[in-house]
mmCIF file of C-alpha atoms in Angstrom:
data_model
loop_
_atom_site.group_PDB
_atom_site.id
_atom_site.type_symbol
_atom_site.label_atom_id
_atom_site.label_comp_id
_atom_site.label_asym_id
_atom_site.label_seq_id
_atom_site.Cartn_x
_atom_site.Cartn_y
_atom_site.Cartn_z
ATOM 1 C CA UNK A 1 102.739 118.642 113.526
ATOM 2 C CA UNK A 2 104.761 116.773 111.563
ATOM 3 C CA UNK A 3 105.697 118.026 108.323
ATOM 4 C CA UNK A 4 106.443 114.873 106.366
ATOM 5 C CA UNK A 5 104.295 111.423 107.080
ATOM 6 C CA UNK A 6 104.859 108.311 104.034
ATOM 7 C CA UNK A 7 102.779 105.319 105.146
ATOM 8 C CA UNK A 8 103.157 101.805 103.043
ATOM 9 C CA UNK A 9 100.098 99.986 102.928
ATOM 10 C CA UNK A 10 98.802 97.066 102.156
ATOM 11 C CA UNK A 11 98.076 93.128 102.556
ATOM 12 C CA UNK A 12 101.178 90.976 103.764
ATOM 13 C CA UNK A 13 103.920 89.754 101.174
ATOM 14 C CA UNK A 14 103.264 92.908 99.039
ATOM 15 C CA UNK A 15 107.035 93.742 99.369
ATOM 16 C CA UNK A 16 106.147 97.037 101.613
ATOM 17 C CA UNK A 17 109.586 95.658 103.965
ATOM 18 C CA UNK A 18 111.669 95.966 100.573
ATOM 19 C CA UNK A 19 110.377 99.027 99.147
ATOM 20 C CA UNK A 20 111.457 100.607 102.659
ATOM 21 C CA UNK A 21 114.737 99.107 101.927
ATOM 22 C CA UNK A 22 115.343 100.609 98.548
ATOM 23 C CA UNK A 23 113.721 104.127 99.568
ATOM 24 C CA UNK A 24 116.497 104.513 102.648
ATOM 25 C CA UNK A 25 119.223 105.916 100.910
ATOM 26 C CA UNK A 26 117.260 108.567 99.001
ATOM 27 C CA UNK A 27 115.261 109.789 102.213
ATOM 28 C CA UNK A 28 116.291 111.883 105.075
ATOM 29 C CA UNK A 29 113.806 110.471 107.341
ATOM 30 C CA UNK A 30 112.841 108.225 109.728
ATOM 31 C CA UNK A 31 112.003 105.039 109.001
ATOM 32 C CA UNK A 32 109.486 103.158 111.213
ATOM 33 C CA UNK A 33 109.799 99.280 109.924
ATOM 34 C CA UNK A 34 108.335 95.523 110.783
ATOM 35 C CA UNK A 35 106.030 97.836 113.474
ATOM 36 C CA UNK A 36 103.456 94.004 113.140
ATOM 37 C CA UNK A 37 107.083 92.065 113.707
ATOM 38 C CA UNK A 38 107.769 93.817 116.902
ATOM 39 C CA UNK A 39 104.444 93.287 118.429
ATOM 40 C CA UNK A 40 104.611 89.768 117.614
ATOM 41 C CA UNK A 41 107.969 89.660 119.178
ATOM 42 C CA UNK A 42 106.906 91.349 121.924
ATOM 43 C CA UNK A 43 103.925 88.787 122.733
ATOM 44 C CA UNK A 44 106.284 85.850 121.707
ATOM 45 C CA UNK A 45 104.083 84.298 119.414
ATOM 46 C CA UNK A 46 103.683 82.085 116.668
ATOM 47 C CA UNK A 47 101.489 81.981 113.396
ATOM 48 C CA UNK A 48 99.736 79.590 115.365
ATOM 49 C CA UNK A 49 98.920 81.794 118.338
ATOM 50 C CA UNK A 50 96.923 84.086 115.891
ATOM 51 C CA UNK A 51 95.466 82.671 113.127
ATOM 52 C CA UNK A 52 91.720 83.826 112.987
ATOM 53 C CA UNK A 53 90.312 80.607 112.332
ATOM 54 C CA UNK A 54 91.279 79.268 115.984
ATOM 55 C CA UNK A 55 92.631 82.258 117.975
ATOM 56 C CA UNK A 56 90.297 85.375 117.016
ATOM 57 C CA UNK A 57 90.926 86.897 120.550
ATOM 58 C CA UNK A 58 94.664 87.107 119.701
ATOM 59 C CA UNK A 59 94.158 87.786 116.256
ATOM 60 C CA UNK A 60 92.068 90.559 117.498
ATOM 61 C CA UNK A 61 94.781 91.477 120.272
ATOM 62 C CA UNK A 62 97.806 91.411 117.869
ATOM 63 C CA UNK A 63 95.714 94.365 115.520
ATOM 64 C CA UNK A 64 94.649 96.439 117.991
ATOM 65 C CA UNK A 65 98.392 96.272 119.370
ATOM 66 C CA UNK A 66 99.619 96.791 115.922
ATOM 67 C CA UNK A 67 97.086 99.949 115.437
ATOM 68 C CA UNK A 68 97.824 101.661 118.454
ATOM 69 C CA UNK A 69 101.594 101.131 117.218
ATOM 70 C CA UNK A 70 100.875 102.855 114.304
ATOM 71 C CA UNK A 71 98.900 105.997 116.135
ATOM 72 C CA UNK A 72 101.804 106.450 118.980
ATOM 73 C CA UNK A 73 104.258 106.444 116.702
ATOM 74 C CA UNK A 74 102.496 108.978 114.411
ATOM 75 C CA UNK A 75 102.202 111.256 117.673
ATOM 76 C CA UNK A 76 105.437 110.498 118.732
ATOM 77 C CA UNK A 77 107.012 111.704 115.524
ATOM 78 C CA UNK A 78 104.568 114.612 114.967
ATOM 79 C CA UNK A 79 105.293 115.758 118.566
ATOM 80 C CA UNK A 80 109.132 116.147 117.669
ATOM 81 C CA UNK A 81 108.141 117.449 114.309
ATOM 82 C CA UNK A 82 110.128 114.411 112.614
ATOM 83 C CA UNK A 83 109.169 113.561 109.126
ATOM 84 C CA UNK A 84 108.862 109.472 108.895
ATOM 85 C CA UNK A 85 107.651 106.491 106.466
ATOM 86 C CA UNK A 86 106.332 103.475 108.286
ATOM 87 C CA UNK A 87 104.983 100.273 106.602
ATOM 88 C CA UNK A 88 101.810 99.728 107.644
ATOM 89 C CA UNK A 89 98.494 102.354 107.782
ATOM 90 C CA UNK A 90 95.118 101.388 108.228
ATOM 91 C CA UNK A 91 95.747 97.615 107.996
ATOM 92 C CA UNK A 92 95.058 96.211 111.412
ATOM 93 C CA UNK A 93 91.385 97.155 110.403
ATOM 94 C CA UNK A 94 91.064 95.579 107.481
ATOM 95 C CA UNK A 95 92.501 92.485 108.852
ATOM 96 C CA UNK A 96 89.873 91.957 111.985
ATOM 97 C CA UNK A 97 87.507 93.198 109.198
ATOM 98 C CA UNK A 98 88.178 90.627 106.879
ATOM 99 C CA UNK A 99 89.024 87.623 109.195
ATOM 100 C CA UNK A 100 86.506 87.952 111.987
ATOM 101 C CA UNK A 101 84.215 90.345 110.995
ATOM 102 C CA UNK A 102 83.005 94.203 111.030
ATOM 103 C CA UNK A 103 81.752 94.238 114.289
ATOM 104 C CA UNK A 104 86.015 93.754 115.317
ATOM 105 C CA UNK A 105 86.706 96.657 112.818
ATOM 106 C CA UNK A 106 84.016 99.194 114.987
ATOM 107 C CA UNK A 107 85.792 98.144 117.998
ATOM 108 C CA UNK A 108 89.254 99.570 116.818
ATOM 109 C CA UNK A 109 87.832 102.425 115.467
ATOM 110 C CA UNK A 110 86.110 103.494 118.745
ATOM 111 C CA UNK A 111 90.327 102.615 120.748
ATOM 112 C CA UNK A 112 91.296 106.413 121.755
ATOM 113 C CA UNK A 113 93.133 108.039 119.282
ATOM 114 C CA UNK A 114 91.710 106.213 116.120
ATOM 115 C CA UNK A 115 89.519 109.077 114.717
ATOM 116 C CA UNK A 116 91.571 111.994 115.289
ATOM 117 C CA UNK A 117 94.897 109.581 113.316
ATOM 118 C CA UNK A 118 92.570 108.834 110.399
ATOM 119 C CA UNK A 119 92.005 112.220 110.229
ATOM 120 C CA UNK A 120 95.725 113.116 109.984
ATOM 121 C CA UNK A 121 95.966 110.949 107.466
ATOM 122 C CA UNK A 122 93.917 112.653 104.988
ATOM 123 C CA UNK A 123 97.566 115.070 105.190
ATOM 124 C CA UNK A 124 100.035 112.024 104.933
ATOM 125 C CA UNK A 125 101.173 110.336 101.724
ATOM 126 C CA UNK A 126 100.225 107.045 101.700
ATOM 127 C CA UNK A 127 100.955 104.288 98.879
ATOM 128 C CA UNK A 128 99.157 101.241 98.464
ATOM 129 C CA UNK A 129 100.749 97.906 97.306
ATOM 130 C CA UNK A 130 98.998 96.336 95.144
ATOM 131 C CA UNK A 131 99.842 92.366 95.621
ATOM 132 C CA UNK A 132 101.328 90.538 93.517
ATOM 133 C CA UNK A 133 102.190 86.501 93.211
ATOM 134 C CA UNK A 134 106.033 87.449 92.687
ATOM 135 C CA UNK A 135 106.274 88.476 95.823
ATOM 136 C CA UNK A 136 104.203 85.745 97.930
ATOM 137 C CA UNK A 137 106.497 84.116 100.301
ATOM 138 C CA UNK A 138 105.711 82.312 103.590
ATOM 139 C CA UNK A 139 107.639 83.519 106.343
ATOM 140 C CA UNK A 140 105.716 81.495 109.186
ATOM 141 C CA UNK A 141 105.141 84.579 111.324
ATOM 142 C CA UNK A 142 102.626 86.745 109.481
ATOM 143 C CA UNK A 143 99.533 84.799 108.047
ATOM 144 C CA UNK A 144 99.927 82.619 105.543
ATOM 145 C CA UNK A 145 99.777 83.610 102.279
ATOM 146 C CA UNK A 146 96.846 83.164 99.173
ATOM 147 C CA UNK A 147 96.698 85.829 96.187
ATOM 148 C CA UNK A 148 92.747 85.688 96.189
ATOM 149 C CA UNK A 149 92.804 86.469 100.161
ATOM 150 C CA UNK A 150 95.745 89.437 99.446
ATOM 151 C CA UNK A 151 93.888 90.956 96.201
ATOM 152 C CA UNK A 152 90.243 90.851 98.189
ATOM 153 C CA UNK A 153 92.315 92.886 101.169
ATOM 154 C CA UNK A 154 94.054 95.191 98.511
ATOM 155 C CA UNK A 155 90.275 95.982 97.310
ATOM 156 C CA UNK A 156 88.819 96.526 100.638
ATOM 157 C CA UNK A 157 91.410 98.707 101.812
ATOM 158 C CA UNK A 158 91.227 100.551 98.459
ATOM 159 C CA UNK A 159 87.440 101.025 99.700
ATOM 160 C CA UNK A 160 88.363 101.691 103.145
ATOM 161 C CA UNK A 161 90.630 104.604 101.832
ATOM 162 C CA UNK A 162 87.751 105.539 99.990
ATOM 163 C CA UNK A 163 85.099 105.510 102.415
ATOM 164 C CA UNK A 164 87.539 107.259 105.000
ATOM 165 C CA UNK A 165 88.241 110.293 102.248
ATOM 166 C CA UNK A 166 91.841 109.535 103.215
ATOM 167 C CA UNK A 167 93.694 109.892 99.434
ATOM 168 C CA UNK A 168 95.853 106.873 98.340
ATOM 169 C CA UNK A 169 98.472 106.264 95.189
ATOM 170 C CA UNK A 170 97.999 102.832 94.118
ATOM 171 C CA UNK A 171 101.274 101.284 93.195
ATOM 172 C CA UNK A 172 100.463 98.598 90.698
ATOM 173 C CA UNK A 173 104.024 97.569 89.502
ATOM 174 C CA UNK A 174 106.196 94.651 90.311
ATOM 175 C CA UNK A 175 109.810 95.815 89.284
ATOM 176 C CA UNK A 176 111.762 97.512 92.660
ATOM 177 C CA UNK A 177 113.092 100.035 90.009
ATOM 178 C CA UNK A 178 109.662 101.459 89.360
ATOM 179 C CA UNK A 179 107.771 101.472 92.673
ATOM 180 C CA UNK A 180 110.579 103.036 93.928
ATOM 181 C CA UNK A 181 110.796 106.104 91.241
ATOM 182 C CA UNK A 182 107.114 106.274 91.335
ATOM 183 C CA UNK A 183 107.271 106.967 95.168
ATOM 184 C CA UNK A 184 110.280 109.458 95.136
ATOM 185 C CA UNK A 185 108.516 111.089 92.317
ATOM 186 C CA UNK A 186 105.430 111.366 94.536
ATOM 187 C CA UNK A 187 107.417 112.918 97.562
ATOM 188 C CA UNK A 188 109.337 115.268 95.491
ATOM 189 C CA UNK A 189 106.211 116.853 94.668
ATOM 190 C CA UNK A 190 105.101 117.212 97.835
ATOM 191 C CA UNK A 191 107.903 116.865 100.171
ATOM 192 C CA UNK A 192 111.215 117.816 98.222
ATOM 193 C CA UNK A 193 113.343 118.983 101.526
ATOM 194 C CA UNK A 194 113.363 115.351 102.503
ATOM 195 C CA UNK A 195 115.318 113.780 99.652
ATOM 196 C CA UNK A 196 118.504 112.630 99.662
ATOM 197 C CA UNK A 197 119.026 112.521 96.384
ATOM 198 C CA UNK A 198 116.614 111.589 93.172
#
């Protein structure tokens, strides 16, 4: 098993793509990034092809993509005993939960593989953004942005966590300087071998 597993959680525009950015020189690990972007990319789609409103079946599709993403490359890594950080968790089930409904969510939790990865995760070090209006920009790939819709996610996956018994640090700050201290702080505590430097 892997020693070392950092996930970034959270709703979109939360910064979780920066906060990777400013953690790789301090880490010696690998870093798992934009896992959603790729599997866009790899269906070639648009916002358009999979906004929930119009296109739950792809909505639906892109998340379970996404979340089986996220559970191969947590085997993958464990396998090889490689510590990594990716940026995304949970979140493909709070999305179909949110924007089509919680019969979606019990469908991704019965793919193969979902129960035993949650259960990993209760070992894993996982941060959750907290959103933040600062950091709202549309990129016309990933939905488009609203703080109400971002701070209801933030508080369902909070519960989510919660419900799960997986444990979470909340990371409530806007400034780059402090999320970032308050994560190496976090991992030196329970990880020191894979710093860098702090």
């Amino acid at each position: 098993m892997s020693k070392c597993r950092i996930y970034l959680s959270g709703a979109h525009s939360t910064g979780k793509t920066t906060i990777l950015k400013d953690l790789k020189p301090y880490l010696n690990i690998q870093f798992e990034e934009e896992i959603a972007r790729r599997v866009i990319r790899k269906f070639s789609w648009k916002r358009d092809d999979f906004l929930p409103e119009t296109q739950p079946e792809n909505f639906l599709k892109l998340n379970e993509e996404i979340l089986r993403r996220q559970i191969q490359t947590d085997e993958e890594n464990s396998s090889m005993s490689k510590d990594f950080i990716a940026d995304r968790c949970i979140d493909p089930l709070i999305y179909v939960q949110k924007y089509i409904g919680v019969d979606a969510m019990k469908k991704l939790r019965e793919l193969p593989g979902v129960l035993e990865w949650t259960d990993r995760l209760k070992t894993a070090l996982i941060f959750v953004i907290k959103p933040q209006k600062e950091c709202i920009v549309d990129d016309e790939v990933r939905l488009s942005p609203k703080l109400e819709e971002l701070d209801a996610f933030h508080n369902s996956i909070l519960r989510e966590y919660k419900l799960l018994g997986i444990p979470v640090f909340e990371i409530t700050d806007l400034d780059r300087q402090k999320r970032k201290a308050f994560i190496l702080e976090k991992v030196q505590q329970r990880f020191p071998g894979v710093l860098i430097s702090f």
